[in-house]
Amino acid sequence: MGLGGPCQLAIMRHGVLAICAGAALLSWHAGEAAEPVPPGEAEGVVFERQQIMTKLDEDADKLGKVVAGLLPGDQLAPAARAVAQGARESVEAFKHHVSGGRSKPEVWSSNADFSARMEKFATSAEAMAKAAETGDKAAVLGLMIDALPCKECHDTYREKKRP
């Protein structure tokens, strides 16, 4: 003989409450990742994102020149810190789901993958910046591939330049 009456109703009620709580938690977490942008500000978000990426490209170029010995070694830590800061800013800049610029639609349709790649990029760049504080160019060089995955991500998520 199965559970009847009040026991069965209580079990069902707890199941429904668990499902509702799970749905609420998922919607809160998804909402956290996609911050709304007020009307008329989308263009500014895209512009800011482009500025961050342009500066990041310049900082990565400078870091490469320091590691290659084309710029003084005392620029290693500041250049690596600038890359790490730009990487973290780029993660924040893509929290607003605003299409535009050269971002492919896949940035939004595959956002979990894109966001995971961006977070790994920022974390790796921060580790590289920490290694740069020691002045060890070889250690920085060893971390640069993970800390600067630009091409791999751009091949997947960025449109090519238009002529």
JSON list of C-alpha atoms in Angstrom, two decimals:
[
{"chain": "A", "resi": 1, "resn": "MET", "atom": "CA", "xyz": [0.00, 0.00, 0.00]},
{"chain": "A", "resi": 2, "resn": "GLY", "atom": "CA", "xyz": [1.47, 3.36, -1.04]},
{"chain": "A", "resi": 3, "resn": "LEU", "atom": "CA", "xyz": [1.57, 6.65, 0.75]},
{"chain": "A", "resi": 4, "resn": "GLY", "atom": "CA", "xyz": [-1.77, 8.29, 0.66]},
{"chain": "A", "resi": 5, "resn": "GLY", "atom": "CA", "xyz": [-3.43, 11.56, 1.37]},
{"chain": "A", "resi": 6, "resn": "PRO", "atom": "CA", "xyz": [-1.42, 14.17, 3.26]},
{"chain": "A", "resi": 7, "resn": "CYS", "atom": "CA", "xyz": [1.96, 12.39, 2.94]},
{"chain": "A", "resi": 8, "resn": "GLN", "atom": "CA", "xyz": [1.73, 12.12, -0.84]},
{"chain": "A", "resi": 9, "resn": "LEU", "atom": "CA", "xyz": [0.59, 15.75, -1.08]},
{"chain": "A", "resi": 10, "resn": "ALA", "atom": "CA", "xyz": [3.50, 16.92, 1.10]},
{"chain": "A", "resi": 11, "resn": "ILE", "atom": "CA", "xyz": [6.02, 15.01, -1.04]},
{"chain": "A", "resi": 12, "resn": "MET", "atom": "CA", "xyz": [4.58, 16.50, -4.24]},
{"chain": "A", "resi": 13, "resn": "ARG", "atom": "CA", "xyz": [4.57, 20.00, -2.71]},
{"chain": "A", "resi": 14, "resn": "HIS", "atom": "CA", "xyz": [8.25, 19.68, -1.74]},
{"chain": "A", "resi": 15, "resn": "GLY", "atom": "CA", "xyz": [9.09, 18.48, -5.26]},
{"chain": "A", "resi": 16, "resn": "VAL", "atom": "CA", "xyz": [7.30, 21.46, -6.81]},
{"chain": "A", "resi": 17, "resn": "LEU", "atom": "CA", "xyz": [9.04, 23.84, -4.39]},
{"chain": "A", "resi": 18, "resn": "ALA", "atom": "CA", "xyz": [12.43, 22.32, -5.25]},
{"chain": "A", "resi": 19, "resn": "ILE", "atom": "CA", "xyz": [11.76, 22.73, -8.97]},
{"chain": "A", "resi": 20, "resn": "CYS", "atom": "CA", "xyz": [10.64, 26.35, -8.49]},
{"chain": "A", "resi": 21, "resn": "ALA", "atom": "CA", "xyz": [13.69, 27.12, -6.34]},
{"chain": "A", "resi": 22, "resn": "GLY", "atom": "CA", "xyz": [15.97, 25.58, -8.95]},
{"chain": "A", "resi": 23, "resn": "ALA", "atom": "CA", "xyz": [14.34, 27.58, -11.74]},
{"chain": "A", "resi": 24, "resn": "ALA", "atom": "CA", "xyz": [14.64, 30.78, -9.71]},
{"chain": "A", "resi": 25, "resn": "LEU", "atom": "CA", "xyz": [18.30, 30.08, -9.01]},
{"chain": "A", "resi": 26, "resn": "LEU", "atom": "CA", "xyz": [19.01, 29.39, -12.69]},
{"chain": "A", "resi": 27, "resn": "SER", "atom": "CA", "xyz": [17.22, 32.53, -13.83]},
{"chain": "A", "resi": 28, "resn": "TRP", "atom": "CA", "xyz": [19.08, 34.61, -11.23]},
{"chain": "A", "resi": 29, "resn": "HIS", "atom": "CA", "xyz": [22.43, 33.17, -12.36]},
{"chain": "A", "resi": 30, "resn": "ALA", "atom": "CA", "xyz": [21.62, 33.71, -16.04]},
{"chain": "A", "resi": 31, "resn": "GLY", "atom": "CA", "xyz": [20.50, 37.25, -15.25]},
{"chain": "A", "resi": 32, "resn": "GLU", "atom": "CA", "xyz": [23.79, 37.86, -13.50]},
{"chain": "A", "resi": 33, "resn": "ALA", "atom": "CA", "xyz": [25.69, 36.99, -16.68]},
{"chain": "A", "resi": 34, "resn": "ALA", "atom": "CA", "xyz": [23.59, 39.18, -18.97]},
{"chain": "A", "resi": 35, "resn": "GLU", "atom": "CA", "xyz": [23.25, 42.68, -17.61]},
{"chain": "A", "resi": 36, "resn": "PRO", "atom": "CA", "xyz": [20.57, 44.77, -19.33]},
{"chain": "A", "resi": 37, "resn": "VAL", "atom": "CA", "xyz": [21.62, 47.87, -21.22]},
{"chain": "A", "resi": 38, "resn": "PRO", "atom": "CA", "xyz": [19.36, 50.93, -21.18]},
{"chain": "A", "resi": 39, "resn": "PRO", "atom": "CA", "xyz": [17.99, 51.94, -24.60]},
{"chain": "A", "resi": 40, "resn": "GLY", "atom": "CA", "xyz": [20.37, 54.15, -26.53]},
{"chain": "A", "resi": 41, "resn": "GLU", "atom": "CA", "xyz": [23.49, 52.93, -24.69]},
{"chain": "A", "resi": 42, "resn": "ALA", "atom": "CA", "xyz": [24.26, 49.87, -26.84]},
{"chain": "A", "resi": 43, "resn": "GLU", "atom": "CA", "xyz": [26.51, 51.84, -29.18]},
{"chain": "A", "resi": 44, "resn": "GLY", "atom": "CA", "xyz": [28.52, 53.11, -26.21]},
{"chain": "A", "resi": 45, "resn": "VAL", "atom": "CA", "xyz": [28.93, 49.58, -24.86]},
{"chain": "A", "resi": 46, "resn": "VAL", "atom": "CA", "xyz": [30.29, 48.37, -28.21]},
{"chain": "A", "resi": 47, "resn": "PHE", "atom": "CA", "xyz": [32.62, 51.38, -28.46]},
{"chain": "A", "resi": 48, "resn": "GLU", "atom": "CA", "xyz": [33.98, 50.81, -24.94]},
{"chain": "A", "resi": 49, "resn": "ARG", "atom": "CA", "xyz": [34.52, 47.12, -25.71]},
{"chain": "A", "resi": 50, "resn": "GLN", "atom": "CA", "xyz": [36.46, 48.06, -28.86]},
{"chain": "A", "resi": 51, "resn": "GLN", "atom": "CA", "xyz": [38.59, 50.54, -26.90]},
{"chain": "A", "resi": 52, "resn": "ILE", "atom": "CA", "xyz": [39.44, 47.90, -24.30]},
{"chain": "A", "resi": 53, "resn": "MET", "atom": "CA", "xyz": [40.43, 45.41, -26.99]},
{"chain": "A", "resi": 54, "resn": "THR", "atom": "CA", "xyz": [42.52, 47.98, -28.88]},
{"chain": "A", "resi": 55, "resn": "LYS", "atom": "CA", "xyz": [44.41, 48.89, -25.70]},
{"chain": "A", "resi": 56, "resn": "LEU", "atom": "CA", "xyz": [44.83, 45.21, -24.87]},
{"chain": "A", "resi": 57, "resn": "ASP", "atom": "CA", "xyz": [46.36, 44.63, -28.30]},
{"chain": "A", "resi": 58, "resn": "GLU", "atom": "CA", "xyz": [48.80, 47.51, -27.74]},
{"chain": "A", "resi": 59, "resn": "ASP", "atom": "CA", "xyz": [49.73, 46.22, -24.28]},
{"chain": "A", "resi": 60, "resn": "ALA", "atom": "CA", "xyz": [50.27, 42.67, -25.58]},
{"chain": "A", "resi": 61, "resn": "ASP", "atom": "CA", "xyz": [52.48, 44.04, -28.36]},
{"chain": "A", "resi": 62, "resn": "LYS", "atom": "CA", "xyz": [54.53, 45.96, -25.80]},
{"chain": "A", "resi": 63, "resn": "LEU", "atom": "CA", "xyz": [54.87, 42.87, -23.60]},
{"chain": "A", "resi": 64, "resn": "GLY", "atom": "CA", "xyz": [56.07, 40.88, -26.61]},
{"chain": "A", "resi": 65, "resn": "LYS", "atom": "CA", "xyz": [58.72, 43.50, -27.32]},
{"chain": "A", "resi": 66, "resn": "VAL", "atom": "CA", "xyz": [59.91, 43.41, -23.70]},
{"chain": "A", "resi": 67, "resn": "VAL", "atom": "CA", "xyz": [60.17, 39.61, -23.72]},
{"chain": "A", "resi": 68, "resn": "ALA", "atom": "CA", "xyz": [62.00, 39.75, -27.07]},
{"chain": "A", "resi": 69, "resn": "GLY", "atom": "CA", "xyz": [64.50, 42.22, -25.63]},
{"chain": "A", "resi": 70, "resn": "LEU", "atom": "CA", "xyz": [63.41, 45.10, -27.88]},
{"chain": "A", "resi": 71, "resn": "LEU", "atom": "CA", "xyz": [62.30, 47.15, -24.86]},
{"chain": "A", "resi": 72, "resn": "PRO", "atom": "CA", "xyz": [63.97, 47.40, -21.43]},
{"chain": "A", "resi": 73, "resn": "GLY", "atom": "CA", "xyz": [63.40, 44.53, -19.00]},
{"chain": "A", "resi": 74, "resn": "ASP", "atom": "CA", "xyz": [62.13, 46.89, -16.31]},
{"chain": "A", "resi": 75, "resn": "GLN", "atom": "CA", "xyz": [58.97, 47.21, -18.42]},
{"chain": "A", "resi": 76, "resn": "LEU", "atom": "CA", "xyz": [58.14, 43.51, -17.97]},
{"chain": "A", "resi": 77, "resn": "ALA", "atom": "CA", "xyz": [55.95, 43.79, -14.86]},
{"chain": "A", "resi": 78, "resn": "PRO", "atom": "CA", "xyz": [54.09, 46.96, -15.91]},
{"chain": "A", "resi": 79, "resn": "ALA", "atom": "CA", "xyz": [53.39, 45.55, -19.38]},
{"chain": "A", "resi": 80, "resn": "ALA", "atom": "CA", "xyz": [52.16, 42.23, -17.97]},
{"chain": "A", "resi": 81, "resn": "ARG", "atom": "CA", "xyz": [49.98, 44.05, -15.41]},
{"chain": "A", "resi": 82, "resn": "ALA", "atom": "CA", "xyz": [48.46, 46.13, -18.22]},
{"chain": "A", "resi": 83, "resn": "VAL", "atom": "CA", "xyz": [47.62, 42.95, -20.15]},
{"chain": "A", "resi": 84, "resn": "ALA", "atom": "CA", "xyz": [46.05, 41.37, -17.05]},
{"chain": "A", "resi": 85, "resn": "GLN", "atom": "CA", "xyz": [44.02, 44.51, -16.38]},
{"chain": "A", "resi": 86, "resn": "GLY", "atom": "CA", "xyz": [42.84, 44.63, -20.00]},
{"chain": "A", "resi": 87, "resn": "ALA", "atom": "CA", "xyz": [41.92, 40.94, -19.89]},
{"chain": "A", "resi": 88, "resn": "ARG", "atom": "CA", "xyz": [39.80, 41.47, -16.77]},
{"chain": "A", "resi": 89, "resn": "GLU", "atom": "CA", "xyz": [38.19, 44.58, -18.28]},
{"chain": "A", "resi": 90, "resn": "SER", "atom": "CA", "xyz": [37.34, 42.62, -21.43]},
{"chain": "A", "resi": 91, "resn": "VAL", "atom": "CA", "xyz": [35.51, 39.99, -19.35]},
{"chain": "A", "resi": 92, "resn": "GLU", "atom": "CA", "xyz": [33.44, 42.75, -17.76]},
{"chain": "A", "resi": 93, "resn": "ALA", "atom": "CA", "xyz": [32.84, 44.47, -21.10]},
{"chain": "A", "resi": 94, "resn": "PHE", "atom": "CA", "xyz": [31.15, 41.38, -22.54]},
{"chain": "A", "resi": 95, "resn": "LYS", "atom": "CA", "xyz": [28.73, 40.97, -19.62]},
{"chain": "A", "resi": 96, "resn": "HIS", "atom": "CA", "xyz": [26.37, 43.26, -21.48]},
{"chain": "A", "resi": 97, "resn": "HIS", "atom": "CA", "xyz": [24.89, 41.14, -24.26]},
{"chain": "A", "resi": 98, "resn": "VAL", "atom": "CA", "xyz": [25.06, 43.80, -26.94]},
{"chain": "A", "resi": 99, "resn": "SER", "atom": "CA", "xyz": [25.78, 42.75, -30.49]},
{"chain": "A", "resi": 100, "resn": "GLY", "atom": "CA", "xyz": [27.80, 44.98, -32.73]},
{"chain": "A", "resi": 101, "resn": "GLY", "atom": "CA", "xyz": [31.32, 45.79, -33.71]},
{"chain": "A", "resi": 102, "resn": "ARG", "atom": "CA", "xyz": [33.10, 42.72, -35.03]},
{"chain": "A", "resi": 103, "resn": "SER", "atom": "CA", "xyz": [31.62, 40.28, -32.50]},
{"chain": "A", "resi": 104, "resn": "LYS", "atom": "CA", "xyz": [30.05, 37.30, -34.24]},
{"chain": "A", "resi": 105, "resn": "PRO", "atom": "CA", "xyz": [26.56, 36.17, -33.20]},
{"chain": "A", "resi": 106, "resn": "GLU", "atom": "CA", "xyz": [28.25, 33.10, -31.69]},
{"chain": "A", "resi": 107, "resn": "VAL", "atom": "CA", "xyz": [29.47, 35.28, -28.81]},
{"chain": "A", "resi": 108, "resn": "TRP", "atom": "CA", "xyz": [25.85, 35.28, -27.63]},
{"chain": "A", "resi": 109, "resn": "SER", "atom": "CA", "xyz": [24.58, 31.94, -28.98]},
{"chain": "A", "resi": 110, "resn": "SER", "atom": "CA", "xyz": [27.56, 30.09, -27.45]},
{"chain": "A", "resi": 111, "resn": "ASN", "atom": "CA", "xyz": [27.95, 32.46, -24.54]},
{"chain": "A", "resi": 112, "resn": "ALA", "atom": "CA", "xyz": [28.82, 29.80, -21.97]},
{"chain": "A", "resi": 113, "resn": "ASP", "atom": "CA", "xyz": [31.85, 28.74, -24.03]},
{"chain": "A", "resi": 114, "resn": "PHE", "atom": "CA", "xyz": [32.79, 32.33, -24.86]},
{"chain": "A", "resi": 115, "resn": "SER", "atom": "CA", "xyz": [32.52, 33.43, -21.21]},
{"chain": "A", "resi": 116, "resn": "ALA", "atom": "CA", "xyz": [34.56, 30.44, -20.02]},
{"chain": "A", "resi": 117, "resn": "ARG", "atom": "CA", "xyz": [37.29, 31.27, -22.53]},
{"chain": "A", "resi": 118, "resn": "MET", "atom": "CA", "xyz": [37.29, 34.91, -21.48]},
{"chain": "A", "resi": 119, "resn": "GLU", "atom": "CA", "xyz": [37.52, 34.02, -17.80]},
{"chain": "A", "resi": 120, "resn": "LYS", "atom": "CA", "xyz": [40.38, 31.58, -18.48]},
{"chain": "A", "resi": 121, "resn": "PHE", "atom": "CA", "xyz": [42.10, 34.34, -20.47]},
{"chain": "A", "resi": 122, "resn": "ALA", "atom": "CA", "xyz": [41.81, 36.79, -17.57]},
{"chain": "A", "resi": 123, "resn": "THR", "atom": "CA", "xyz": [42.94, 34.25, -14.97]},
{"chain": "A", "resi": 124, "resn": "SER", "atom": "CA", "xyz": [45.93, 33.18, -17.09]},
{"chain": "A", "resi": 125, "resn": "ALA", "atom": "CA", "xyz": [46.89, 36.81, -17.73]},
{"chain": "A", "resi": 126, "resn": "GLU", "atom": "CA", "xyz": [46.76, 37.49, -13.99]},
{"chain": "A", "resi": 127, "resn": "ALA", "atom": "CA", "xyz": [49.07, 34.50, -13.35]},
{"chain": "A", "resi": 128, "resn": "MET", "atom": "CA", "xyz": [51.43, 35.82, -16.02]},
{"chain": "A", "resi": 129, "resn": "ALA", "atom": "CA", "xyz": [51.45, 39.28, -14.42]},
{"chain": "A", "resi": 130, "resn": "LYS", "atom": "CA", "xyz": [52.28, 37.71, -11.06]},
{"chain": "A", "resi": 131, "resn": "ALA", "atom": "CA", "xyz": [55.21, 35.83, -12.65]},
{"chain": "A", "resi": 132, "resn": "ALA", "atom": "CA", "xyz": [56.36, 39.07, -14.28]},
{"chain": "A", "resi": 133, "resn": "GLU", "atom": "CA", "xyz": [56.73, 40.68, -10.85]},
{"chain": "A", "resi": 134, "resn": "THR", "atom": "CA", "xyz": [59.81, 38.45, -10.36]},
{"chain": "A", "resi": 135, "resn": "GLY", "atom": "CA", "xyz": [61.41, 39.82, -13.53]},
{"chain": "A", "resi": 136, "resn": "ASP", "atom": "CA", "xyz": [61.75, 36.31, -14.97]},
{"chain": "A", "resi": 137, "resn": "LYS", "atom": "CA", "xyz": [61.20, 36.71, -18.73]},
{"chain": "A", "resi": 138, "resn": "ALA", "atom": "CA", "xyz": [61.40, 32.95, -19.30]},
{"chain": "A", "resi": 139, "resn": "ALA", "atom": "CA", "xyz": [58.56, 32.34, -16.83]},
{"chain": "A", "resi": 140, "resn": "VAL", "atom": "CA", "xyz": [56.45, 35.02, -18.52]},
{"chain": "A", "resi": 141, "resn": "LEU", "atom": "CA", "xyz": [57.20, 33.57, -21.93]},
{"chain": "A", "resi": 142, "resn": "GLY", "atom": "CA", "xyz": [56.11, 30.14, -20.70]},
{"chain": "A", "resi": 143, "resn": "LEU", "atom": "CA", "xyz": [52.76, 31.57, -19.60]},
{"chain": "A", "resi": 144, "resn": "MET", "atom": "CA", "xyz": [52.13, 33.83, -22.60]},
{"chain": "A", "resi": 145, "resn": "ILE", "atom": "CA", "xyz": [50.43, 31.20, -24.78]},
{"chain": "A", "resi": 146, "resn": "ASP", "atom": "CA", "xyz": [47.68, 30.62, -22.20]},
{"chain": "A", "resi": 147, "resn": "ALA", "atom": "CA", "xyz": [47.61, 34.26, -21.17]},
{"chain": "A", "resi": 148, "resn": "LEU", "atom": "CA", "xyz": [47.20, 35.54, -24.73]},
{"chain": "A", "resi": 149, "resn": "PRO", "atom": "CA", "xyz": [44.82, 33.18, -26.61]},
{"chain": "A", "resi": 150, "resn": "CYS", "atom": "CA", "xyz": [43.73, 36.04, -28.87]},
{"chain": "A", "resi": 151, "resn": "LYS", "atom": "CA", "xyz": [43.88, 34.32, -32.27]},
{"chain": "A", "resi": 152, "resn": "GLU", "atom": "CA", "xyz": [42.07, 31.17, -31.15]},
{"chain": "A", "resi": 153, "resn": "CYS", "atom": "CA", "xyz": [39.19, 33.18, -29.70]},
{"chain": "A", "resi": 154, "resn": "HIS", "atom": "CA", "xyz": [39.10, 35.70, -32.54]},
{"chain": "A", "resi": 155, "resn": "ASP", "atom": "CA", "xyz": [38.95, 32.92, -35.14]},
{"chain": "A", "resi": 156, "resn": "THR", "atom": "CA", "xyz": [35.79, 31.64, -33.47]},
{"chain": "A", "resi": 157, "resn": "TYR", "atom": "CA", "xyz": [34.10, 34.77, -32.15]},
{"chain": "A", "resi": 158, "resn": "ARG", "atom": "CA", "xyz": [35.25, 37.80, -34.18]},
{"chain": "A", "resi": 159, "resn": "GLU", "atom": "CA", "xyz": [34.42, 38.85, -37.73]},
{"chain": "A", "resi": 160, "resn": "LYS", "atom": "CA", "xyz": [37.36, 39.49, -40.02]},
{"chain": "A", "resi": 161, "resn": "LYS", "atom": "CA", "xyz": [38.25, 43.10, -40.79]},
{"chain": "A", "resi": 162, "resn": "ARG", "atom": "CA", "xyz": [36.33, 44.55, -43.67]},
{"chain": "A", "resi": 163, "resn": "PRO", "atom": "CA", "xyz": [38.46, 46.07, -46.44]}
]
